[in-house]
PDB file of C-alpha atoms and ligand atoms in Angstrom:
ATOM      1  CA  MET A   1     -14.956 -44.139  -1.751  1.00  0.00           C
ATOM      2  CA  ALA A   2     -16.145 -40.622  -0.920  1.00  0.00           C
ATOM      3  CA  ALA A   3     -16.116 -38.177  -3.780  1.00  0.00           C
ATOM      4  CA  THR A   4     -13.470 -35.506  -3.427  1.00  0.00           C
ATOM      5  CA  ALA A   5     -15.128 -32.170  -2.916  1.00  0.00           C
ATOM      6  CA  THR A   6     -13.597 -29.486  -5.066  1.00  0.00           C
ATOM      7  CA  LYS A   7     -12.764 -26.507  -2.935  1.00  0.00           C
ATOM      8  CA  VAL A   8     -13.660 -23.257  -4.630  1.00  0.00           C
ATOM      9  CA  ALA A   9     -11.847 -20.252  -3.210  1.00  0.00           C
ATOM     10  CA  PRO A  10     -14.346 -17.552  -2.231  1.00  0.00           C
ATOM     11  CA  LYS A  11     -14.446 -14.678  -4.696  1.00  0.00           C
ATOM     12  CA  SER A  12     -12.770 -11.528  -3.407  1.00  0.00           C
ATOM     13  CA  LEU A  13     -15.141  -8.665  -2.785  1.00  0.00           C
ATOM     14  CA  ALA A  14     -12.761  -5.787  -3.404  1.00  0.00           C
ATOM     15  CA  ARG A  15      -9.183  -4.839  -4.203  1.00  0.00           C
ATOM     16  CA  ILE A  16      -7.556  -2.185  -2.076  1.00  0.00           C
ATOM     17  CA  LEU A  17      -4.231  -0.356  -2.181  1.00  0.00           C
ATOM     18  CA  MET A  18      -2.520   0.534   1.101  1.00  0.00           C
ATOM     19  CA  CYS A  19       0.869   2.141   1.768  1.00  0.00           C
ATOM     20  CA  ARG A  20       2.960   0.859   4.675  1.00  0.00           C
ATOM     21  CA  PRO A  21       3.370   3.629   7.290  1.00  0.00           C
ATOM     22  CA  THR A  22       7.168   3.248   7.344  1.00  0.00           C
ATOM     23  CA  HIS A  23       7.679   7.018   7.293  1.00  0.00           C
ATOM     24  CA  PHE A  24       4.404   8.116   8.899  1.00  0.00           C
ATOM     25  CA  ARG A  25       4.831  11.147  11.185  1.00  0.00           C
ATOM     26  CA  VAL A  26       3.039  14.377  12.039  1.00  0.00           C
ATOM     27  CA  GLU A  27       5.582  17.074  11.384  1.00  0.00           C
ATOM     28  CA  TYR A  28       3.528  19.866   9.834  1.00  0.00           C
ATOM     29  CA  SER A  29      -0.073  20.952  10.237  1.00  0.00           C
ATOM     30  CA  ILE A  30      -2.366  21.158   7.216  1.00  0.00           C
ATOM     31  CA  ASN A  31      -5.647  20.329   8.951  1.00  0.00           C
ATOM     32  CA  PRO A  32      -7.066  21.073  12.427  1.00  0.00           C
ATOM     33  CA  TRP A  33      -6.283  17.585  13.741  1.00  0.00           C
ATOM     34  CA  MET A  34      -2.528  17.859  13.178  1.00  0.00           C
ATOM     35  CA  ASN A  35      -0.304  19.092  15.973  1.00  0.00           C
ATOM     36  CA  PRO A  36       3.391  18.321  15.445  1.00  0.00           C
ATOM     37  CA  ALA A  37       3.932  18.473  19.226  1.00  0.00           C
ATOM     38  CA  ASP A  38       1.643  15.447  19.615  1.00  0.00           C
ATOM     39  CA  LYS A  39       4.113  12.788  18.513  1.00  0.00           C
ATOM     40  CA  VAL A  40       3.069   9.638  16.681  1.00  0.00           C
ATOM     41  CA  ASP A  41       3.973   6.366  18.398  1.00  0.00           C
ATOM     42  CA  LYS A  42       5.647   4.611  15.450  1.00  0.00           C
ATOM     43  CA  GLU A  43       5.270   1.097  16.721  1.00  0.00           C
ATOM     44  CA  LYS A  44       1.651   1.618  17.688  1.00  0.00           C
ATOM     45  CA  ALA A  45       0.915   3.131  14.273  1.00  0.00           C
ATOM     46  CA  MET A  46       2.477   0.115  12.528  1.00  0.00           C
ATOM     47  CA  ASN A  47       0.433  -2.281  14.676  1.00  0.00           C
ATOM     48  CA  GLN A  48      -2.785  -0.356  14.015  1.00  0.00           C
ATOM     49  CA  TRP A  49      -2.088  -0.350  10.280  1.00  0.00           C
ATOM     50  CA  ASN A  50      -1.333  -4.109  10.275  1.00  0.00           C
ATOM     51  CA  ASN A  51      -4.554  -4.727  12.147  1.00  0.00           C
ATOM     52  CA  LEU A  52      -6.526  -2.600   9.680  1.00  0.00           C
ATOM     53  CA  LYS A  53      -4.993  -4.519   6.774  1.00  0.00           C
ATOM     54  CA  ALA A  54      -5.778  -7.880   8.403  1.00  0.00           C
ATOM     55  CA  THR A  55      -9.354  -6.773   9.109  1.00  0.00           C
ATOM     56  CA  ILE A  56      -9.848  -5.713   5.486  1.00  0.00           C
ATOM     57  CA  GLU A  57      -8.461  -9.048   4.275  1.00  0.00           C
ATOM     58  CA  LYS A  58     -10.610 -11.011   6.712  1.00  0.00           C
ATOM     59  CA  SER A  59     -13.635  -9.172   5.319  1.00  0.00           C
ATOM     60  CA  GLY A  60     -12.906 -10.555   1.866  1.00  0.00           C
ATOM     61  CA  ALA A  61     -10.759  -7.975   0.079  1.00  0.00           C
ATOM     62  CA  ILE A  62      -7.343  -8.333  -1.531  1.00  0.00           C
ATOM     63  CA  VAL A  63      -4.822  -5.770  -0.287  1.00  0.00           C
ATOM     64  CA  ASP A  64      -1.956  -4.523  -2.470  1.00  0.00           C
ATOM     65  CA  VAL A  65       0.864  -2.903  -0.515  1.00  0.00           C
ATOM     66  CA  LEU A  66       2.868   0.047  -1.766  1.00  0.00           C
ATOM     67  CA  GLU A  67       6.282   0.160  -0.074  1.00  0.00           C
ATOM     68  CA  PRO A  68       7.286   3.832   0.287  1.00  0.00           C
ATOM     69  CA  THR A  69      10.900   3.297  -0.743  1.00  0.00           C
ATOM     70  CA  GLY A  70      12.638   6.633  -1.239  1.00  0.00           C
ATOM     71  CA  ALA A  71       9.705   8.557   0.256  1.00  0.00           C
ATOM     72  CA  SER A  72      10.975   9.234   3.766  1.00  0.00           C
ATOM     73  CA  HIS A  73      10.380  12.961   3.173  1.00  0.00           C
ATOM     74  CA  LEU A  74       6.634  12.318   2.656  1.00  0.00           C
ATOM     75  CA  PRO A  75       5.146  11.495   6.087  1.00  0.00           C
ATOM     76  CA  ASP A  76       1.493  11.511   4.863  1.00  0.00           C
ATOM     77  CA  MET A  77       1.924   8.914   2.127  1.00  0.00           C
ATOM     78  CA  VAL A  78       0.138   6.291   4.205  1.00  0.00           C
ATOM     79  CA  PHE A  79      -3.109   8.019   3.161  1.00  0.00           C
ATOM     80  CA  THR A  80      -3.454   6.309  -0.224  1.00  0.00           C
ATOM     81  CA  ALA A  81      -7.080   7.461  -0.560  1.00  0.00           C
ATOM     82  CA  ASN A  82      -5.564  10.692  -1.809  1.00  0.00           C
ATOM     83  CA  ALA A  83      -3.530   9.071  -4.584  1.00  0.00           C
ATOM     84  CA  ALA A  84      -6.085   9.156  -7.375  1.00  0.00           C
ATOM     85  CA  VAL A  85      -9.656   8.424  -8.322  1.00  0.00           C
ATOM     86  CA  VAL A  86      -9.877   5.234 -10.338  1.00  0.00           C
ATOM     87  CA  ARG A  87     -12.407   4.059 -12.933  1.00  0.00           C
ATOM     88  CA  GLY A  88     -11.708   0.859 -14.821  1.00  0.00           C
ATOM     89  CA  LYS A  89      -8.058   0.965 -15.830  1.00  0.00           C
ATOM     90  CA  LYS A  90      -7.828   4.758 -15.699  1.00  0.00           C
ATOM     91  CA  ALA A  91      -6.398   6.516 -12.649  1.00  0.00           C
ATOM     92  CA  TYR A  92      -6.860  10.274 -12.429  1.00  0.00           C
ATOM     93  CA  LEU A  93      -4.042  11.376 -10.118  1.00  0.00           C
ATOM     94  CA  ALA A  94      -4.215  13.874  -7.284  1.00  0.00           C
ATOM     95  CA  ASN A  95      -2.714  17.316  -7.643  1.00  0.00           C
ATOM     96  CA  PHE A  96      -2.144  18.064  -3.972  1.00  0.00           C
ATOM     97  CA  HIS A  97      -3.237  21.389  -2.535  1.00  0.00           C
ATOM     98  CA  TYR A  98      -0.382  21.692  -0.044  1.00  0.00           C
ATOM     99  CA  GLU A  99       3.278  21.772  -0.983  1.00  0.00           C
ATOM    100  CA  GLU A 100       3.994  19.255   1.792  1.00  0.00           C
ATOM    101  CA  ARG A 101       2.193  16.467  -0.096  1.00  0.00           C
ATOM    102  CA  LYS A 102       2.897  17.324  -3.722  1.00  0.00           C
ATOM    103  CA  GLY A 103       5.811  14.886  -3.951  1.00  0.00           C
ATOM    104  CA  GLU A 104       3.523  11.893  -3.328  1.00  0.00           C
ATOM    105  CA  ARG A 105       2.048  12.050  -6.814  1.00  0.00           C
ATOM    106  CA  HIS A 106       5.222  10.700  -8.394  1.00  0.00           C
ATOM    107  CA  PHE A 107       5.199   7.564  -6.211  1.00  0.00           C
ATOM    108  CA  TYR A 108       1.506   6.837  -6.734  1.00  0.00           C
ATOM    109  CA  GLU A 109       1.894   7.372 -10.463  1.00  0.00           C
ATOM    110  CA  LYS A 110       4.812   4.937 -10.583  1.00  0.00           C
ATOM    111  CA  TRP A 111       2.898   2.272  -8.673  1.00  0.00           C
ATOM    112  CA  LEU A 112      -0.307   2.654 -10.669  1.00  0.00           C
ATOM    113  CA  ARG A 113       1.513   2.561 -14.012  1.00  0.00           C
ATOM    114  CA  SER A 114       3.511  -0.497 -13.121  1.00  0.00           C
ATOM    115  CA  HIS A 115       0.248  -2.217 -12.153  1.00  0.00           C
ATOM    116  CA  GLY A 116      -1.424  -1.656 -15.497  1.00  0.00           C
ATOM    117  CA  PHE A 117      -3.272   1.616 -14.953  1.00  0.00           C
ATOM    118  CA  GLU A 118      -3.291   4.485 -17.376  1.00  0.00           C
ATOM    119  CA  THR A 119      -2.451   7.555 -15.301  1.00  0.00           C
ATOM    120  CA  LEU A 120      -4.008  10.911 -16.128  1.00  0.00           C
ATOM    121  CA  GLY A 121      -4.501  14.153 -14.269  1.00  0.00           C
ATOM    122  CA  SER A 122      -3.986  17.847 -14.858  1.00  0.00           C
ATOM    123  CA  VAL A 123      -1.915  20.015 -12.530  1.00  0.00           C
ATOM    124  CA  ASP A 124      -3.940  23.160 -13.197  1.00  0.00           C
ATOM    125  CA  PHE A 125      -6.204  22.940 -10.162  1.00  0.00           C
ATOM    126  CA  PRO A 126      -5.893  21.142  -6.841  1.00  0.00           C
ATOM    127  CA  PHE A 127      -7.656  17.788  -6.580  1.00  0.00           C
ATOM    128  CA  GLU A 128      -7.102  15.229  -3.793  1.00  0.00           C
ATOM    129  CA  GLY A 129      -8.020  11.864  -5.281  1.00  0.00           C
ATOM    130  CA  ALA A 130     -10.515   9.491  -3.715  1.00  0.00           C
ATOM    131  CA  GLY A 131     -10.270  11.483  -0.482  1.00  0.00           C
ATOM    132  CA  ASP A 132     -12.473  13.985  -2.309  1.00  0.00           C
ATOM    133  CA  ALA A 133     -14.166  11.765  -4.895  1.00  0.00           C
ATOM    134  CA  LEU A 134     -16.413   8.852  -3.990  1.00  0.00           C
ATOM    135  CA  TRP A 135     -18.343   6.574  -6.331  1.00  0.00           C
ATOM    136  CA  ALA A 136     -21.931   5.717  -5.570  1.00  0.00           C
ATOM    137  CA  GLY A 137     -25.144   4.657  -7.280  1.00  0.00           C
ATOM    138  CA  LYS A 138     -26.000   1.960  -9.784  1.00  0.00           C
ATOM    139  CA  ASN A 139     -22.846   0.763 -11.619  1.00  0.00           C
ATOM    140  CA  GLN A 140     -21.066   3.613  -9.868  1.00  0.00           C
ATOM    141  CA  ASN A 141     -22.899   6.136 -12.021  1.00  0.00           C
ATOM    142  CA  LYS A 142     -22.383   9.013  -9.575  1.00  0.00           C
ATOM    143  CA  LEU A 143     -19.157  10.585  -8.379  1.00  0.00           C
ATOM    144  CA  PHE A 144     -19.564  12.741  -5.268  1.00  0.00           C
ATOM    145  CA  CYS A 145     -16.726  15.281  -5.086  1.00  0.00           C
ATOM    146  CA  GLY A 146     -15.950  17.400  -2.041  1.00  0.00           C
ATOM    147  CA  VAL A 147     -14.785  20.885  -2.970  1.00  0.00           C
ATOM    148  CA  GLY A 148     -13.470  23.822  -0.994  1.00  0.00           C
ATOM    149  CA  PRO A 149     -10.749  22.974   1.520  1.00  0.00           C
ATOM    150  CA  ARG A 150      -8.568  20.862  -0.797  1.00  0.00           C
ATOM    151  CA  THR A 151     -10.179  20.242  -4.182  1.00  0.00           C
ATOM    152  CA  ASP A 152     -10.919  23.153  -6.497  1.00  0.00           C
ATOM    153  CA  PRO A 153     -14.291  22.789  -8.286  1.00  0.00           C
ATOM    154  CA  ARG A 154     -12.538  23.764 -11.522  1.00  0.00           C
ATOM    155  CA  ALA A 155     -10.696  20.421 -11.460  1.00  0.00           C
ATOM    156  CA  LEU A 156     -13.916  18.467 -11.940  1.00  0.00           C
ATOM    157  CA  SER A 157     -14.642  18.987 -15.628  1.00  0.00           C
ATOM    158  CA  ASP A 158     -11.201  17.738 -16.645  1.00  0.00           C
ATOM    159  CA  LEU A 159     -11.587  14.757 -14.358  1.00  0.00           C
ATOM    160  CA  ALA A 160     -15.012  13.893 -15.818  1.00  0.00           C
ATOM    161  CA  GLU A 161     -13.672  14.187 -19.356  1.00  0.00           C
ATOM    162  CA  ASN A 162     -10.633  12.012 -18.680  1.00  0.00           C
ATOM    163  CA  LEU A 163     -12.354   9.211 -16.785  1.00  0.00           C
ATOM    164  CA  LYS A 164     -15.080   8.780 -19.379  1.00  0.00           C
ATOM    165  CA  ASN A 165     -15.711   5.203 -20.475  1.00  0.00           C
ATOM    166  CA  GLU A 166     -18.619   3.101 -21.685  1.00  0.00           C
ATOM    167  CA  ASN A 167     -20.460   3.539 -18.361  1.00  0.00           C
ATOM    168  CA  PRO A 168     -21.626   7.149 -18.195  1.00  0.00           C
ATOM    169  CA  PHE A 169     -21.490   8.847 -14.816  1.00  0.00           C
ATOM    170  CA  LYS A 170     -22.490  12.155 -13.300  1.00  0.00           C
ATOM    171  CA  VAL A 171     -20.107  14.311 -11.238  1.00  0.00           C
ATOM    172  CA  LEU A 172     -21.599  16.178  -8.313  1.00  0.00           C
ATOM    173  CA  GLY A 173     -19.406  18.860  -6.692  1.00  0.00           C
ATOM    174  CA  VAL A 174     -20.439  19.490  -3.071  1.00  0.00           C
ATOM    175  CA  ARG A 175     -19.004  22.197  -0.847  1.00  0.00           C
ATOM    176  CA  LEU A 176     -17.356  21.275   2.453  1.00  0.00           C
ATOM    177  CA  ILE A 177     -17.655  23.998   5.103  1.00  0.00           C
ATOM    178  CA  ASP A 178     -16.318  22.563   8.399  1.00  0.00           C
ATOM    179  CA  PRO A 179     -12.482  22.631   8.599  1.00  0.00           C
ATOM    180  CA  ARG A 180     -12.486  19.397  10.643  1.00  0.00           C
ATOM    181  CA  PHE A 181     -14.078  17.573   7.692  1.00  0.00           C
ATOM    182  CA  TYR A 182     -11.823  18.800   4.921  1.00  0.00           C
ATOM    183  CA  HIS A 183     -12.115  15.793   2.589  1.00  0.00           C
ATOM    184  CA  ILE A 184     -15.451  14.306   1.546  1.00  0.00           C
ATOM    185  CA  ASP A 185     -14.394  10.890   2.872  1.00  0.00           C
ATOM    186  CA  THR A 186     -14.311  12.305   6.411  1.00  0.00           C
ATOM    187  CA  CYS A 187     -18.059  13.058   6.385  1.00  0.00           C
ATOM    188  CA  PHE A 188     -19.729  10.882   3.722  1.00  0.00           C
ATOM    189  CA  CYS A 189     -19.525   7.149   3.080  1.00  0.00           C
ATOM    190  CA  PRO A 190     -21.448   5.355   0.324  1.00  0.00           C
ATOM    191  CA  LEU A 191     -22.612   1.873   1.333  1.00  0.00           C
ATOM    192  CA  GLU A 192     -24.355  -0.157  -1.335  1.00  0.00           C
ATOM    193  CA  GLU A 193     -26.091   1.350  -4.363  1.00  0.00           C
ATOM    194  CA  GLY A 194     -28.202   4.338  -3.446  1.00  0.00           C
ATOM    195  CA  LEU A 195     -27.387   4.417   0.278  1.00  0.00           C
ATOM    196  CA  ALA A 196     -24.787   6.335   2.294  1.00  0.00           C
ATOM    197  CA  ILE A 197     -24.034   7.608   5.776  1.00  0.00           C
ATOM    198  CA  TRP A 198     -23.021  11.240   6.273  1.00  0.00           C
ATOM    199  CA  PHE A 199     -22.501  14.103   8.700  1.00  0.00           C
ATOM    200  CA  PRO A 200     -24.778  16.734   7.102  1.00  0.00           C
ATOM    201  CA  ALA A 201     -23.377  19.819   8.870  1.00  0.00           C
ATOM    202  CA  ALA A 202     -20.042  19.332   7.081  1.00  0.00           C
ATOM    203  CA  PHE A 203     -21.736  20.428   3.826  1.00  0.00           C
ATOM    204  CA  ASP A 204     -23.285  23.744   2.805  1.00  0.00           C
ATOM    205  CA  GLN A 205     -27.046  23.984   2.313  1.00  0.00           C
ATOM    206  CA  VAL A 206     -26.912  23.664  -1.458  1.00  0.00           C
ATOM    207  CA  ALA A 207     -24.765  20.541  -1.206  1.00  0.00           C
ATOM    208  CA  GLN A 208     -27.079  19.004   1.388  1.00  0.00           C
ATOM    209  CA  HIS A 209     -30.053  19.606  -0.878  1.00  0.00           C
ATOM    210  CA  ASN A 210     -28.337  18.221  -3.976  1.00  0.00           C
ATOM    211  CA  MET A 211     -27.001  15.154  -2.199  1.00  0.00           C
ATOM    212  CA  LYS A 212     -30.453  14.293  -0.842  1.00  0.00           C
ATOM    213  CA  ASN A 213     -31.736  14.328  -4.418  1.00  0.00           C
ATOM    214  CA  GLU A 214     -29.162  11.744  -5.487  1.00  0.00           C
ATOM    215  CA  ILE A 215     -28.945   9.201  -2.714  1.00  0.00           C
ATOM    216  CA  GLU A 216     -30.587   7.988   0.490  1.00  0.00           C
ATOM    217  CA  LEU A 217     -28.589   9.459   3.364  1.00  0.00           C
ATOM    218  CA  VAL A 218     -28.455   8.274   6.970  1.00  0.00           C
ATOM    219  CA  PRO A 219     -26.934  10.866   9.345  1.00  0.00           C
ATOM    220  CA  VAL A 220     -24.330  10.185  12.041  1.00  0.00           C
ATOM    221  CA  SER A 221     -24.094  12.337  15.186  1.00  0.00           C
ATOM    222  CA  GLU A 222     -21.405  14.982  15.605  1.00  0.00           C
ATOM    223  CA  LYS A 223     -19.932  12.886  18.420  1.00  0.00           C
ATOM    224  CA  ASP A 224     -19.496   9.930  16.045  1.00  0.00           C
ATOM    225  CA  ALA A 225     -18.406  12.102  13.124  1.00  0.00           C
ATOM    226  CA  LYS A 226     -15.543  13.336  15.340  1.00  0.00           C
ATOM    227  CA  GLN A 227     -14.544   9.684  15.791  1.00  0.00           C
ATOM    228  CA  PHE A 228     -14.241   9.520  11.981  1.00  0.00           C
ATOM    229  CA  SER A 229     -17.259   7.215  11.746  1.00  0.00           C
ATOM    230  CA  CYS A 230     -17.829   8.192   8.091  1.00  0.00           C
ATOM    231  CA  ASN A 231     -14.209   7.398   7.238  1.00  0.00           C
ATOM    232  CA  ALA A 232     -15.043   3.726   6.866  1.00  0.00           C
ATOM    233  CA  VAL A 233     -13.850   0.963   4.548  1.00  0.00           C
ATOM    234  CA  VAL A 234     -16.780  -0.902   3.024  1.00  0.00           C
ATOM    235  CA  VAL A 235     -16.128  -4.480   1.917  1.00  0.00           C
ATOM    236  CA  GLY A 236     -19.386  -6.119   0.880  1.00  0.00           C
ATOM    237  CA  LYS A 237     -21.564  -6.041   3.990  1.00  0.00           C
ATOM    238  CA  THR A 238     -18.675  -5.293   6.359  1.00  0.00           C
ATOM    239  CA  VAL A 239     -17.943  -1.712   7.396  1.00  0.00           C
ATOM    240  CA  ILE A 240     -14.552  -1.148   9.024  1.00  0.00           C
ATOM    241  CA  LEU A 241     -14.344   1.990  11.149  1.00  0.00           C
ATOM    242  CA  ASN A 242     -12.503   3.593  14.028  1.00  0.00           C
ATOM    243  CA  LYS A 243     -13.463   2.407  17.494  1.00  0.00           C
ATOM    244  CA  GLY A 244     -15.768   4.553  19.594  1.00  0.00           C
ATOM    245  CA  ALA A 245     -18.516   5.329  17.093  1.00  0.00           C
ATOM    246  CA  ASP A 246     -20.935   2.974  18.831  1.00  0.00           C
ATOM    247  CA  ASP A 247     -24.173   4.604  17.678  1.00  0.00           C
ATOM    248  CA  THR A 248     -22.995   4.438  14.065  1.00  0.00           C
ATOM    249  CA  GLY A 249     -22.180   0.768  14.661  1.00  0.00           C
ATOM    250  CA  LYS A 250     -25.727   0.086  15.878  1.00  0.00           C
ATOM    251  CA  MET A 251     -27.207   2.024  12.988  1.00  0.00           C
ATOM    252  CA  LEU A 252     -25.111   0.039  10.492  1.00  0.00           C
ATOM    253  CA  GLN A 253     -26.358  -3.183  12.040  1.00  0.00           C
ATOM    254  CA  LYS A 254     -29.942  -2.031  11.591  1.00  0.00           C
ATOM    255  CA  LEU A 255     -29.162  -1.340   7.936  1.00  0.00           C
ATOM    256  CA  GLY A 256     -27.931  -4.927   7.548  1.00  0.00           C
ATOM    257  CA  TYR A 257     -24.168  -4.313   7.803  1.00  0.00           C
ATOM    258  CA  THR A 258     -21.565  -5.706  10.165  1.00  0.00           C
ATOM    259  CA  PRO A 259     -19.419  -3.022  11.794  1.00  0.00           C
ATOM    260  CA  GLU A 260     -15.798  -3.968  12.537  1.00  0.00           C
ATOM    261  CA  PHE A 261     -14.087  -1.564  14.899  1.00  0.00           C
ATOM    262  CA  VAL A 262     -10.354  -0.926  14.656  1.00  0.00           C
ATOM    263  CA  ASP A 263      -8.173   1.440  16.682  1.00  0.00           C
ATOM    264  CA  MET A 264      -6.910   4.237  14.406  1.00  0.00           C
ATOM    265  CA  SER A 265      -5.790   6.685  17.131  1.00  0.00           C
ATOM    266  CA  GLU A 266      -2.279   7.291  15.742  1.00  0.00           C
ATOM    267  CA  PHE A 267      -3.605   8.182  12.286  1.00  0.00           C
ATOM    268  CA  ILE A 268      -6.278  10.471  13.681  1.00  0.00           C
ATOM    269  CA  LYS A 269      -3.372  12.607  14.960  1.00  0.00           C
ATOM    270  CA  SER A 270      -2.865  13.358  11.265  1.00  0.00           C
ATOM    271  CA  GLY A 271      -6.575  13.839  10.508  1.00  0.00           C
ATOM    272  CA  GLY A 272      -7.123  10.468   8.872  1.00  0.00           C
ATOM    273  CA  SER A 273      -8.690   7.127   9.787  1.00  0.00           C
ATOM    274  CA  ALA A 274      -9.429   3.751   8.180  1.00  0.00           C
ATOM    275  CA  LYS A 275     -10.765   4.825   4.781  1.00  0.00           C
ATOM    276  CA  CYS A 276      -7.993   7.398   4.274  1.00  0.00           C
ATOM    277  CA  CYS A 277      -5.453   4.564   4.422  1.00  0.00           C
ATOM    278  CA  THR A 278      -7.082   2.784   1.466  1.00  0.00           C
ATOM    279  CA  LEU A 279      -7.642   3.273  -2.237  1.00  0.00           C
ATOM    280  CA  ALA A 280     -10.287   1.079  -3.863  1.00  0.00           C
ATOM    281  CA  LEU A 281      -9.088  -0.440  -7.151  1.00  0.00           C
ATOM    282  CA  PRO A 282     -11.219  -2.318  -9.656  1.00  0.00           C
ATOM    283  CA  MET A 283     -11.059  -6.117  -9.276  1.00  0.00           C
TER     284      MET A 283
HETATM  285  N1  LIG B   1      -2.620  14.538   7.046  1.00  0.00           N
HETATM  286  C1  LIG B   1      -3.298  14.224   5.830  1.00  0.00           C
HETATM  287  C2  LIG B   1      -3.725  15.508   5.139  1.00  0.00           C
HETATM  288  O1  LIG B   1      -4.065  16.451   5.803  1.00  0.00           O
HETATM  289  C3  LIG B   1      -4.480  13.349   6.100  1.00  0.00           C
HETATM  290  C4  LIG B   1      -5.192  12.902   4.856  1.00  0.00           C
HETATM  291  C5  LIG B   1      -6.431  12.126   5.128  1.00  0.00           C
HETATM  292  N2  LIG B   1      -6.925  11.559   3.940  1.00  0.00           N
HETATM  293  C6  LIG B   1      -8.228  11.484   3.588  1.00  0.00           C
HETATM  294  N3  LIG B   1      -8.521  10.856   2.523  1.00  0.00           N
HETATM  295  N4  LIG B   1      -9.166  12.069   4.281  1.00  0.00           N
HETATM  296  O2  LIG B   1      -3.706  15.614   3.934  1.00  0.00           O
END
């Protein structure tokens, strides 16, 4: 009799929070991509979001879904990257720059708390969560924070103090200077330890210099940056990004990654793409 092989489920590579785009619309303009006259196709947006979620899951991540019940007045809540920056079981919540998004904090806080996270976060200075704060380096020992358009550099010391745990990390505030790339996750994407892709011209000279001292950086072209090629979801060796950034795709392949293209056109009408729709949570 043949021995029964025990099937071991493959270990998940990441855990990601997404919010269903039930109420997603473009009805105000808080970045240069948003034009309320350019209506979102609701059904298309839902299909694109479902496809993104399926692609993330296929790549080996677990996706948690936040249902935006009671949040019909918050059309940008699909962009969960902005909810908080998370380290271990601590979630440092966003304090949104624009009035239009301030109400989202309550819903993210509720979800994070009910899923075992300790929620922190001052409301003294604007800070826009993982949209402006990306972990990189060995054991995530570096936090790259975009400042200027949305996040106030004065928010960073409180954040560093509150997220402290047994793994020390360094916070690097870097100034964003191109209004099209108003969150750091629109122009910088850490891959594995010590390596990232970026669109250098989105940062001021000091930031460019400081970033180069911290991490190996591979540039993307302006053409690809405008396709949100840096706004990518990294799951192990898979990089999920908006369709059209073909040169970035080839470059990722050379670096040993597998690009997975998804159509994010409806979300780009709001100035967001794949990564903006996700918040990485610890496993
Ligand atoms: N319309 C949203 C805003 O302007 C898009 C947010 C994109 N999120 C991101 N993490 N880049 O706030």
